[in-house]
Structures are given as C-alpha cells and as structure tokens.
CSV table of C-alpha atoms in Angstrom, one decimal:
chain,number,residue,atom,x,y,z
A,1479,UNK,CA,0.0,0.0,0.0
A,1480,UNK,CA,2.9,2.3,0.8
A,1481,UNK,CA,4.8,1.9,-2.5
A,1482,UNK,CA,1.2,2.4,-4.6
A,1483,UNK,CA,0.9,5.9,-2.4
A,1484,UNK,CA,4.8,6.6,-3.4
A,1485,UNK,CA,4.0,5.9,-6.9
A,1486,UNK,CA,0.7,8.0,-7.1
A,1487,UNK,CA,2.6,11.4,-5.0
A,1488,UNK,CA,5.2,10.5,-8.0
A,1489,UNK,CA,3.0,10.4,-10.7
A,1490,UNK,CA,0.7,13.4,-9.6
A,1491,UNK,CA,4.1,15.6,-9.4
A,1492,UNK,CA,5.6,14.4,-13.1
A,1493,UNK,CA,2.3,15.6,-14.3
A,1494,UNK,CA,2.5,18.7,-12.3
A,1495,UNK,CA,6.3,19.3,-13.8
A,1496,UNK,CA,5.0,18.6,-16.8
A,1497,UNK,CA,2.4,20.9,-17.5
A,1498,UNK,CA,2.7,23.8,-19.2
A,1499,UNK,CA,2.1,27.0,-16.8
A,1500,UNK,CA,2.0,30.4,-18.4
A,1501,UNK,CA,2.9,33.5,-16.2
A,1502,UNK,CA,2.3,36.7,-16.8
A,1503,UNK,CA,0.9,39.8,-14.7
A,1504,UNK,CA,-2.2,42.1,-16.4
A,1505,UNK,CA,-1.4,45.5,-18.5
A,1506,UNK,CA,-1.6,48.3,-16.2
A,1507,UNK,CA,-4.7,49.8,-17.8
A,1508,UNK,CA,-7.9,48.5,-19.1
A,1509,UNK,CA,-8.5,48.8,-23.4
A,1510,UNK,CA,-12.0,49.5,-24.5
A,1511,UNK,CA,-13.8,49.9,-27.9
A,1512,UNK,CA,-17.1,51.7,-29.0
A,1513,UNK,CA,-19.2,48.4,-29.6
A,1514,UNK,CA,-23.7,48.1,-30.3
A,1515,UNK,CA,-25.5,50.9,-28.7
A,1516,UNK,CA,-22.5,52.9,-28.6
A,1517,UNK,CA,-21.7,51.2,-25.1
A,1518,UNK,CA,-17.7,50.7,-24.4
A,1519,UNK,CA,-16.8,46.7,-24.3
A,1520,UNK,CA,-13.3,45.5,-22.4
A,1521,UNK,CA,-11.0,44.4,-25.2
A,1522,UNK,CA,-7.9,43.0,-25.2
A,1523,UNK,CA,-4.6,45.2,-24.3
A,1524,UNK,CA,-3.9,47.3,-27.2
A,1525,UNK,CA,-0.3,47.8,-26.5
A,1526,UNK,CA,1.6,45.7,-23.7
A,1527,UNK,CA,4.4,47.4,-21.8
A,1528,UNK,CA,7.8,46.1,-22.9
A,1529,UNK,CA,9.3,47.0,-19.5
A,1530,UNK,CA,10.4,49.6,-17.0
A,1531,UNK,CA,13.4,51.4,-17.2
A,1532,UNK,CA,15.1,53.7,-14.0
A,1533,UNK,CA,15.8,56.5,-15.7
A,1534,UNK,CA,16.8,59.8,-13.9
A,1535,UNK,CA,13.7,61.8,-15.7
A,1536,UNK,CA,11.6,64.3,-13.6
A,1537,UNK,CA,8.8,65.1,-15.0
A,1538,UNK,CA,9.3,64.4,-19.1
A,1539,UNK,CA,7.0,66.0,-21.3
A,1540,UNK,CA,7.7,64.8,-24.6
A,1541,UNK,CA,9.5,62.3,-26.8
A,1542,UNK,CA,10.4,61.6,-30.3
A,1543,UNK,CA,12.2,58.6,-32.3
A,1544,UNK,CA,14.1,60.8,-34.4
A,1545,UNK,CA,15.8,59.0,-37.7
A,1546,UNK,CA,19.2,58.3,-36.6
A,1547,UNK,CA,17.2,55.9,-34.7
A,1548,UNK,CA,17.4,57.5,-31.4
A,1549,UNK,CA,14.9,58.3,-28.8
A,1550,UNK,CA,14.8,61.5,-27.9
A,1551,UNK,CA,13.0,63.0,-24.7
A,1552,UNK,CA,11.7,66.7,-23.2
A,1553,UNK,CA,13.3,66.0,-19.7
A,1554,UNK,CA,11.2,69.2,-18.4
A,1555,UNK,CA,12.0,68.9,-15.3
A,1556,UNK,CA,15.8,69.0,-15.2
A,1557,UNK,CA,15.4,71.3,-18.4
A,1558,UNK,CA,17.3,69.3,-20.6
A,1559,UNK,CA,16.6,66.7,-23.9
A,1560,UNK,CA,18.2,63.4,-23.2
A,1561,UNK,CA,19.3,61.3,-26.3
A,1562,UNK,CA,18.8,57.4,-25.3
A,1563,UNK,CA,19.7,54.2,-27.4
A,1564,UNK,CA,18.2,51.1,-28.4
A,1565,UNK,CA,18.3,50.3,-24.7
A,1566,UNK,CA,17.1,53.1,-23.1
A,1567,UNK,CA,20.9,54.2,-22.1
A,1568,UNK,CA,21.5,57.5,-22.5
A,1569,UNK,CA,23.9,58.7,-25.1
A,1570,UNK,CA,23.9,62.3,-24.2
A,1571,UNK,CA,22.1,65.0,-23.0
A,1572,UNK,CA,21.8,69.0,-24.1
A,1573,UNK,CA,20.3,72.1,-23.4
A,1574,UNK,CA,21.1,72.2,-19.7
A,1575,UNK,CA,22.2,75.3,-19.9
A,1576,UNK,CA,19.8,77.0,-22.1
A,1577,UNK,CA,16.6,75.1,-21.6
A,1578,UNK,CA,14.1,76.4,-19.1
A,1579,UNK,CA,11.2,73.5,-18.8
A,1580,UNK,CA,11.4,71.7,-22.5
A,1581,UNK,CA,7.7,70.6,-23.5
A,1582,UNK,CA,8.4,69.6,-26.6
A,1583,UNK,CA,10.8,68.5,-29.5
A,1584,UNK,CA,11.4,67.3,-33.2
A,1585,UNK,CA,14.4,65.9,-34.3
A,1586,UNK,CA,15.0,66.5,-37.9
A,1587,UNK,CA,16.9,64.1,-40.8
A,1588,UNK,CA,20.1,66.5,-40.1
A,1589,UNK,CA,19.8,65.8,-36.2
A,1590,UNK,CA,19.1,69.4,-35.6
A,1591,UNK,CA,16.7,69.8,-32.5
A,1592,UNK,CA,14.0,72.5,-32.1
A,1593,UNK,CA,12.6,72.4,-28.8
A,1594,UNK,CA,9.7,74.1,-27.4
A,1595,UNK,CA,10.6,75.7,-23.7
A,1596,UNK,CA,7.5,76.4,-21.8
A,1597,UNK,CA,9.5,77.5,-19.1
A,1598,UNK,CA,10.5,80.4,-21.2
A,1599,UNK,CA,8.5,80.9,-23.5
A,1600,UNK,CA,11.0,80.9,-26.3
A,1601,UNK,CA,11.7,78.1,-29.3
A,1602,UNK,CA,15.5,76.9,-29.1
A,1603,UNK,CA,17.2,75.6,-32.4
A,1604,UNK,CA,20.1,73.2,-31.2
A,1605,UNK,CA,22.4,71.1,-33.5
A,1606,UNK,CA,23.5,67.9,-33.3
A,1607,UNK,CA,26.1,68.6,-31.2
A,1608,UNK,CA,23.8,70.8,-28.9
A,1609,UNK,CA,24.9,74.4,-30.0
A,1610,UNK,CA,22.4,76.9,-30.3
A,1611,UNK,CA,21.6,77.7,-33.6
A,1612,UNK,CA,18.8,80.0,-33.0
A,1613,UNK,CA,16.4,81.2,-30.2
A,1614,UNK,CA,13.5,83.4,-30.2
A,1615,UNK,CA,10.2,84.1,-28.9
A,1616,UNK,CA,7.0,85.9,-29.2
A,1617,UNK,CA,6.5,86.8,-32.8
A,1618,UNK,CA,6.6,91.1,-33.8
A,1619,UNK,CA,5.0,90.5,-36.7
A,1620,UNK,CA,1.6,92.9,-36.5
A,1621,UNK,CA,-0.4,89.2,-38.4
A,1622,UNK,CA,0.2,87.3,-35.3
A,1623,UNK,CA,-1.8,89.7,-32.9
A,1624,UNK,CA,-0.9,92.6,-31.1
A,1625,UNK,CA,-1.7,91.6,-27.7
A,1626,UNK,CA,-1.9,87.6,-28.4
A,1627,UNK,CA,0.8,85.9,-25.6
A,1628,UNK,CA,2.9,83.0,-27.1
A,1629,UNK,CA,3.2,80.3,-24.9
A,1630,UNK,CA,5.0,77.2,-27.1
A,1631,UNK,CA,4.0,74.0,-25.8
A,1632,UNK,CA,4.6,71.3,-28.8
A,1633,UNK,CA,6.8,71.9,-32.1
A,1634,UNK,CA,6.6,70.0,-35.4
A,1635,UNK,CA,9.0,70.7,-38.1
A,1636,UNK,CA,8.0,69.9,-41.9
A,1637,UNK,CA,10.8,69.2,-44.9
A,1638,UNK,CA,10.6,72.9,-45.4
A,1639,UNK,CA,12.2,73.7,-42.4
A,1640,UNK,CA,8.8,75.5,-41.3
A,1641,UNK,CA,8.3,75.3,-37.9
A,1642,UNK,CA,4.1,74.2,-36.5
A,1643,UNK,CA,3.9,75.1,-33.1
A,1644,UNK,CA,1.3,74.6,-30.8
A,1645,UNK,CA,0.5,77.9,-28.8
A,1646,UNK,CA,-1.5,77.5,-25.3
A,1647,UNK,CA,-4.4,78.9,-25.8
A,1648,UNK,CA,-4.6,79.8,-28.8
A,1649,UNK,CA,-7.8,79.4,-31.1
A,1650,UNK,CA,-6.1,80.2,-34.4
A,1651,UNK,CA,-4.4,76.7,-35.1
A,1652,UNK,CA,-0.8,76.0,-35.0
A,1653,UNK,CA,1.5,78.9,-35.3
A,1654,UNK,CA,3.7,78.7,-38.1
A,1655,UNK,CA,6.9,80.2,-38.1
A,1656,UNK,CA,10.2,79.6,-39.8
A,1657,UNK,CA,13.7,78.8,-38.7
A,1658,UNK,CA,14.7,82.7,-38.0
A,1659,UNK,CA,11.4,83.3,-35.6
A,1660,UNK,CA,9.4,84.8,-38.4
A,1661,UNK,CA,5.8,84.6,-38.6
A,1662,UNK,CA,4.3,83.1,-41.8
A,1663,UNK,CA,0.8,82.6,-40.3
A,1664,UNK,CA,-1.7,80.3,-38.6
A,1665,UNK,CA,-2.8,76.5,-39.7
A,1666,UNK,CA,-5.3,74.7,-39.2
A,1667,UNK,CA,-7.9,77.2,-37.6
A,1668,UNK,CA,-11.4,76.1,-36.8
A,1669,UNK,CA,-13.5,77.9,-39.2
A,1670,UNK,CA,-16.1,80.1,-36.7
A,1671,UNK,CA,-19.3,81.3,-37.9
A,1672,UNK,CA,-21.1,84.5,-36.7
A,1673,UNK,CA,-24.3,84.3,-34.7
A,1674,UNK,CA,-26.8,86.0,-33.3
C-alpha cells in the first residue's frame, strides 16, 4: 500500500512538472472599444508594456524617435533633452544650460533639434552637437496679434524647415513660423461662424 501511495505522490508531481504554466501579470490599464448601442466593451490590451526602465527623468513631457534611430526625450523637469539608445541608455544630453522646462521637441533628418521651452516661453534651435543655432520668442509680426501671448507648448518641423507650433491657448491653429522666428501665419484654424 505504501509503495502504490509513493507511486501516485510520483505520478501526480511528473504531471504537475510537466504541464505547461503560463505566467504573466495584467497590462496596467484596461483597453475599451465603442461596440452596439455605442456602449464601451473591455478588449484586449492594445499595447503591452515592454518594461520599465530607471531613468533619472523628472517630469518628461515629450519624446520623439528621431531618424538616426534614437529616442529622444523633453526632460522638463531637469530642463534638458536626453538622447537614449536602443536600450534606453542615455547617449547624451543637451540644453542644460539654455533650456528652461522643454515641453516639446522634433528631431530632424540633419539631427538638428527644435525644442519648445514652456519655461520660457522661447523656441530653441540646437544642432547635433547641442549648440544653439537660433532662439527666439513671441513673434513682432503685427499678423500674429498685437496683444496675443505665445506660450510654445509642442513643435513640429515639416521638410521645409517651417516650424508648427502649438500655442496655449490659442484658437487660431498652429503657429507657423520659420527657422529665424518669423511669422508666416496660422494653420489649421477652426472655421467660426457668426451668430446672433
């Protein structure tokens, strides 16, 4: 009787050992779609987190994969861009000394880097090598608005070299300037109608 209770505790734990067990812990946020009756149904996780990575960021605002293949990112809250690699190690770092609060960026095929400081309200041209190229602020131009504040937020940079900025608070559209701080105009407004 002994040996038949040995060989069942054996054969219950080589079947144990030899099923298959899959681990894994749940996405830290739920993913929902617009199903019947325009009611929001669970679905399954739309993107999965690859990982964490300790990184010495506080507060970043903004990030871009730029096409030298690196990832860029608005470190606002030590007022530098950070330049990280496949990795997530960082490769270097500028603007520390210029930057303010950095809330957004574009890298460029050239690697030059326009940044958006909300801190001070300015847009900073760097190069690849993090030298200023340009830096400038509120527009003069009188198109822009006499009394209209420019508070850069986000920055987009077409193959033109004409800069789309996205102005808080303002209900024009995207401010368009160009690479020496000159106004051009506004894109994208939302077409108002009058009423009574």
């Amino acid at each position: 009787m002994k040996k038949v209770r040995v060989f069942l505790l054996l054969l219950v734990g080589l079947l144990l050992v030899a099923l298959p067990v899959q681990a894994q812990s749940p996405s830290p946020y739920q993913t929902y779609t617009l199903g019947p009756g325009q009611f929001y149904w669970y679905t399954q996780a739309a993107y999965t987190p690859l990982g964490e990575f300790p990184l010495p960021l506080d507060g970043p605002e903004d990030m871009f994969y730029a096409p030298d293949g690196y990832l860029y990112v608005a470190d606002t809250g030590n007022s530098r861009i950070v330049k990280l690699d496949a990795n997530f190690g960082i490769i270097d770092e500028f603007g520390a000394d210029v930057l303010d609060e950095p809330t957004g960026l574009f890298v460029d095929g050239d690697g030059i880097i326009y940044v958006a400081d909300g801190g001070s309200d300015t847009i900073v041209i760097l190069d690849a090598e993090g030298q200023i190229i340009n830096q400038f602020g509120r527009p003069s131009e009188p198109l822009f608005g006499l009394n209209r504040e420019f508070l850069p937020r986000k920055i987009a940079v077409d193959a033109r070299k004409n800069l789309y900025i996205v102005s808080e608070g303002s209900v024009n559209g995207l401010v368009m300037m160009n690479t020496n701080g000159n106004f051009i105009g506004y894109f994208g407004a939302n077409a108002a109608e009058m009423s009574v």
